[in-house]
XYZ file of C-alpha atoms in Angstrom:
322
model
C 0.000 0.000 0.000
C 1.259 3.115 -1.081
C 2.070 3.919 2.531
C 2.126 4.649 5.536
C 0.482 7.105 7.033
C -0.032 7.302 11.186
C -0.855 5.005 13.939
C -2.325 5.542 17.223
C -0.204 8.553 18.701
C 0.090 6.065 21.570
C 1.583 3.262 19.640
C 3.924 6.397 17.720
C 5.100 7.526 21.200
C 5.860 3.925 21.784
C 7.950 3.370 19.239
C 9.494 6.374 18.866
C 10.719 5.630 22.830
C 11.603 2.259 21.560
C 13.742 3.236 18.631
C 11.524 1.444 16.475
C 8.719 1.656 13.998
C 6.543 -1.297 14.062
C 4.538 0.105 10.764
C 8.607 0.484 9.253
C 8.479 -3.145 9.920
C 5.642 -4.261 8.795
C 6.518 -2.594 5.312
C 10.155 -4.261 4.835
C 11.776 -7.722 4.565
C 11.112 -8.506 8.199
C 7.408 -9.287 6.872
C 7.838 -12.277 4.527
C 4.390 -11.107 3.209
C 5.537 -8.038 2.229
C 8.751 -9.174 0.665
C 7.050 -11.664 -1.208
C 5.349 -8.705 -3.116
C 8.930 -6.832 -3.143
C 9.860 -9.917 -5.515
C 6.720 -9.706 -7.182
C 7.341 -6.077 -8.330
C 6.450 -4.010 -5.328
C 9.219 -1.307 -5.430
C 8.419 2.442 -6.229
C 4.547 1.654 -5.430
C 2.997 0.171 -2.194
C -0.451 -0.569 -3.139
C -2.548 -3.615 -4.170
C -3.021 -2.639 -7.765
C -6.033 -2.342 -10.074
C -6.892 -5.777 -11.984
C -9.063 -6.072 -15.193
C -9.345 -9.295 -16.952
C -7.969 -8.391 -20.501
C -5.052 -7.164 -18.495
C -4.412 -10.221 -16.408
C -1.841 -11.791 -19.281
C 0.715 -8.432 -18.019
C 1.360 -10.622 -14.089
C 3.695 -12.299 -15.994
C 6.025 -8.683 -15.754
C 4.987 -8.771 -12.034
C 3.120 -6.449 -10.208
C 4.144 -3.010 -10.552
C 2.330 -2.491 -14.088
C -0.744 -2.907 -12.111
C 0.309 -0.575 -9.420
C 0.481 2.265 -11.606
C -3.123 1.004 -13.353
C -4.424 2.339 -9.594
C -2.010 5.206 -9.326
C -3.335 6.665 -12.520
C -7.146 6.107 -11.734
C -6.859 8.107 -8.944
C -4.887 10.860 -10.230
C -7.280 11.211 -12.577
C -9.969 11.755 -10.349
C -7.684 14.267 -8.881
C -7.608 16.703 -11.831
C -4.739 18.093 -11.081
C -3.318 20.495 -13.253
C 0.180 22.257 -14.066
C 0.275 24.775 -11.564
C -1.734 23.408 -8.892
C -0.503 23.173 -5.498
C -1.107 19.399 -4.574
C -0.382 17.974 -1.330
C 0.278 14.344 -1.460
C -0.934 13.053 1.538
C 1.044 9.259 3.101
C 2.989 9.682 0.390
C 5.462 6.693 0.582
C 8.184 6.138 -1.227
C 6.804 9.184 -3.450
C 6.385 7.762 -7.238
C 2.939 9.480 -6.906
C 4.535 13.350 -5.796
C 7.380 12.639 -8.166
C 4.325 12.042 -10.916
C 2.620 14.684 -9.942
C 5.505 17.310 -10.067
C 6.712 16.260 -12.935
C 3.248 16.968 -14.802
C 3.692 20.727 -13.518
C 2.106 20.882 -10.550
C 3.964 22.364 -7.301
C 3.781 18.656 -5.322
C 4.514 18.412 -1.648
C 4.805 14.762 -0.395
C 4.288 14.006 3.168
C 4.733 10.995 5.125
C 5.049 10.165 8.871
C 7.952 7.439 8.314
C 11.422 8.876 8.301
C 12.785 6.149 6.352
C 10.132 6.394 3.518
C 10.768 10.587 2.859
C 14.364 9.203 3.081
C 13.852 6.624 0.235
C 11.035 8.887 -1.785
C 14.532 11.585 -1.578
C 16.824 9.665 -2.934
C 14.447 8.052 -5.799
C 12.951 10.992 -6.712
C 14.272 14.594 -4.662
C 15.793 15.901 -8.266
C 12.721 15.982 -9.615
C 11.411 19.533 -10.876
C 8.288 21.066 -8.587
C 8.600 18.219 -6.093
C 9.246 17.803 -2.198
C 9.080 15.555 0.439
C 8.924 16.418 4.565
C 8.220 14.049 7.305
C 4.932 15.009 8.670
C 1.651 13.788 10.459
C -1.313 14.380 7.992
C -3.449 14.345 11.249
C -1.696 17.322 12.607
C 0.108 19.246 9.466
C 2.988 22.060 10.385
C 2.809 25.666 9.183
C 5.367 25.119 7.353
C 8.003 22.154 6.275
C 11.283 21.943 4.037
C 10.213 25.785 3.235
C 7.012 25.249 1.930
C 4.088 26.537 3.256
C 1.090 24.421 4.662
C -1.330 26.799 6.329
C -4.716 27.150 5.806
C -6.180 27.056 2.205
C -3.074 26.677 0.539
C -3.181 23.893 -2.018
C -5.808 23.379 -4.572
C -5.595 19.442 -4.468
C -4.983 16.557 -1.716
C -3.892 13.173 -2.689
C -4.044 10.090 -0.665
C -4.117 6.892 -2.402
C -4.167 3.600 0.016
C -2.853 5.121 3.149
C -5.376 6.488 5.780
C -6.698 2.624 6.843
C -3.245 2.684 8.655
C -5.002 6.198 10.551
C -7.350 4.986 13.666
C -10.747 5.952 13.792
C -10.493 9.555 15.186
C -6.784 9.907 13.281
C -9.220 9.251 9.988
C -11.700 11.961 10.929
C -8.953 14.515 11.877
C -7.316 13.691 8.603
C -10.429 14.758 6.874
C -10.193 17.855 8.737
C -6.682 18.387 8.001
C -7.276 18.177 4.430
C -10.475 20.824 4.056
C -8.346 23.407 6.194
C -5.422 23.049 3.843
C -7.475 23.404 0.761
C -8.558 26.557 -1.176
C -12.095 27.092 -1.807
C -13.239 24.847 -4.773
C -10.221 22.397 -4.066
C -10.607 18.673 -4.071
C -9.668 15.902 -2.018
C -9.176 12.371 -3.375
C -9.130 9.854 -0.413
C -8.769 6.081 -1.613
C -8.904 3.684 1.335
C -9.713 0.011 1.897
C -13.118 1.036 3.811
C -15.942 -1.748 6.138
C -18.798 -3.069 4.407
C -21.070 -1.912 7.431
C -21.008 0.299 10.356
C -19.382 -2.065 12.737
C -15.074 -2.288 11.886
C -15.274 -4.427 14.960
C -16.669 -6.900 13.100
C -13.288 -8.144 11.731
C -12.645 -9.668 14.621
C -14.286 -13.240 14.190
C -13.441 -13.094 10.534
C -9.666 -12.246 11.455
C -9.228 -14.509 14.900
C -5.695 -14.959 15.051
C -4.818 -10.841 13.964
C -3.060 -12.392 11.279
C -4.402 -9.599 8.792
C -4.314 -6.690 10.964
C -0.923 -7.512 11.776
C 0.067 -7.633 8.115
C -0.943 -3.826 7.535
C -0.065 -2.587 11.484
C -4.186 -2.234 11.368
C -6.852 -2.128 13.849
C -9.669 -1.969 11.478
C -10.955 -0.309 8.674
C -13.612 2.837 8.287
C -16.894 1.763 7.401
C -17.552 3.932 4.416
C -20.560 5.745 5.793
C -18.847 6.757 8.812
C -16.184 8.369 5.925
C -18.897 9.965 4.298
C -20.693 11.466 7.395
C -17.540 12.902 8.663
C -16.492 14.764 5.229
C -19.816 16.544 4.521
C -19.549 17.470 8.806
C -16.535 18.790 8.108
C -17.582 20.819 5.219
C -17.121 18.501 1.989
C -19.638 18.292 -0.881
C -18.926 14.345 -1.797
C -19.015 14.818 -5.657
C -18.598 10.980 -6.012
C -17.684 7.834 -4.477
C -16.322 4.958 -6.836
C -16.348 1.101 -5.828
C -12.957 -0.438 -6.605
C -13.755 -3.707 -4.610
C -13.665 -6.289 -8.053
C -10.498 -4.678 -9.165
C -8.621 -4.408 -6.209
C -9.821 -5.911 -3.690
C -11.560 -9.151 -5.353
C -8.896 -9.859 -8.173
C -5.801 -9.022 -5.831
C -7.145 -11.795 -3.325
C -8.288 -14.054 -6.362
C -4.873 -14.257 -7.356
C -3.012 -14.694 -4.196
C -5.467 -17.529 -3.599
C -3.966 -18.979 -6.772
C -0.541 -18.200 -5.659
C -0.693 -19.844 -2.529
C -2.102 -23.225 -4.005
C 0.786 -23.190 -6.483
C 3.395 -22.247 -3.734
C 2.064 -25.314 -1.617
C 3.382 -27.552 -3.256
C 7.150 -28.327 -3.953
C 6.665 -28.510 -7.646
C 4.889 -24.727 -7.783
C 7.765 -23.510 -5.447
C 10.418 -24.429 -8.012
C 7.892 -22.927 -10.986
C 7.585 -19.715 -8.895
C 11.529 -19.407 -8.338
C 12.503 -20.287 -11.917
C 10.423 -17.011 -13.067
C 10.918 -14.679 -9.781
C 14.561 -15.830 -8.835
C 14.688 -13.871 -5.465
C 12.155 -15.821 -4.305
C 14.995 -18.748 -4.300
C 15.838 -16.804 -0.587
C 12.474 -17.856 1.321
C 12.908 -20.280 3.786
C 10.147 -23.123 4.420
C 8.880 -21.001 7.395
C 8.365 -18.308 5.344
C 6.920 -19.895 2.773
C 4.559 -21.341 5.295
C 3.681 -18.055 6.590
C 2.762 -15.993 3.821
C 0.442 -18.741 2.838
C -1.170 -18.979 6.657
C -1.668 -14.955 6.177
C -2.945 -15.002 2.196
C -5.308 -17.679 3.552
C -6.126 -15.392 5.918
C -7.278 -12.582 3.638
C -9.289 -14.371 2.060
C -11.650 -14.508 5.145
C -11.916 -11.054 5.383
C -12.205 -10.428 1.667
C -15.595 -10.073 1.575
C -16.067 -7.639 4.207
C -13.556 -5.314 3.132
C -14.668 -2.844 0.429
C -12.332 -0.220 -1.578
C -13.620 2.825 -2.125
C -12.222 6.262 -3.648
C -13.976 9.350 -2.247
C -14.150 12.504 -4.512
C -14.807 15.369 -1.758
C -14.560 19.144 -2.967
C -14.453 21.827 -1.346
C -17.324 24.891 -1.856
C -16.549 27.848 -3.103
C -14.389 29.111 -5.698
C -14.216 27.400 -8.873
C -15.486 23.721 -8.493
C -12.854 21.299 -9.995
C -12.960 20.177 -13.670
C -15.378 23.547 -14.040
C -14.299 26.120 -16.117
């Protein structure tokens, strides 16, 4: 996921006293899971990707062509232009900022993790109208690497796949966060996994062992209505809310289901290594844990929805209005 946005300021304060990050963790090769997807073409993205079935024949190139499938869907419900300010909220390893800046818009990327502004730097800090600053989206500074981020200041926020890392109230503050830093007529593109009703505690008996929420460093996810009821209190007109679940969410969990009957077996292992070499470094107990935690998903697949929220901002000129 395209990272890695806050925790619980408890669990922050925690690690930060600890001299670790557990969500730093959670998103390197200490998580098998996670560095089975490095292999599989995670890399500049973090995210699950966007699946149709006429595109399905491009896996064999690994995942990252499907990664940018979902960057580009949301940037285009963005519609950002050259010259915007755009604020690129959880902004990971920053191919998205780096994108955005390099279309002509003024892109600040921020992200909570040190070592993810450090890696989204040195990937992508020479590119023209683009920066990166460590910074809580729940709780933005005046100001950061000399760019300003008071009130009303940017005419787009970005946050693709981040915010389900938030907890509940971090979520609703974010929302705040993001209408105070916006112009009037600005928009704010939030895509998030989101609940499929109004209880997230609900993941519980479908996720008994944590295995899931331990994956992602996640208690739960927002139910979608709650999303919606908290941008139009804080001020948002929702100008549209797209269902990604089949693409994402459906076909992502489809084909790790696949994966993991094909890695079962000694045979498949050897198939999977001759055409992903790096995989060669998994050890038995690895391989027997990122099938435990793809088996796993798939219990909570179907009450786990993806949805991208459109939310503008009144006044001004409304986005994609002349």
């Amino acid at each position: 996921m395209d990272r890695a946005q806050g925790q619980a300021m408890d669990t922050d304060q925690t690690a930060t006293a600890m001299g670790t990050d557990p969500m730093a963790a959670s998103y390197s090769d200490a998580n098998p899971f996670f560095r089975l997807f490095r292999h599989l073409g995670w890399g500049a993205l973090v995210n699950l990707g966007y699946y149709t079935l006429p595109t399905l024949p491009a896996l064999l190139g690994g995942l990252a062509f499907f990664q940018r499938r979902l960057e580009t869907r949301s940037l285009d419900l963005l519609q950002a232009r050259p010259g915007h300010r755009v604020l690129d909220a959880c902004c990971g390893r920053g191919h998205t900022t780096a994108r955005l800046g390099a279309a002509g818009c003024s892109a600040l990327g921020v992200d909570i993790s040190v070592q993810q502004i450090a890696e989204a730097v040195r990937r992508y800090g020479t590119t023209p109208n683009t920066a990166f600053a460590v910074a809580d989206v729940t709780a933005l500074p005046v100001r950061t690497k000399d760019v300003p981020v008071a009130g009303e200041t940017f005419d787009r926020v970005h946050c693709l796949e981040a915010a389900f890392h938030l907890t509940p109230a971090g979520r609703r503050t974010f929302v705040a966060e993001a209408f105070r830093v916006l112009r009037p007529g600005g928009r704010f593109v939030l895509v998030d996994f989101t609940w499929h009703t109004a209880d997230p505690t609900a993941i519980g008996p479908l996720d008994p062992q944590g295995l899931v929420r331990a994956a992602w460093q996640v208690d739960g996810f927002e139910p979608l209505v709650r999303y919606l009821a908290h941008a139009r209190e804080t001020g948002f007109l929702v100008r549209r809310t797209v269902d990604w679940t089949r693409p994402v969410v459906e076909r992502s969990l489809r084909l790790g289901a696949v994966f993991a009957r094909v890695a079962a077996t000694r045979a498949g292992r050897e198939a999977l290594c001759a055409r992903w070499p790096g995989l060669r470094e998994f050890t038995p107990s690895d391989w027997h844990a990122t099938i435990t935690v793809i088996d796993a998903h798939r219990s909570v697949a179907g009450a786990v929805r993806y949805s991208a929220l459109v939310l503008d901002k009144p006044g001004g000129h409304e986005p994609g209005r002349p």
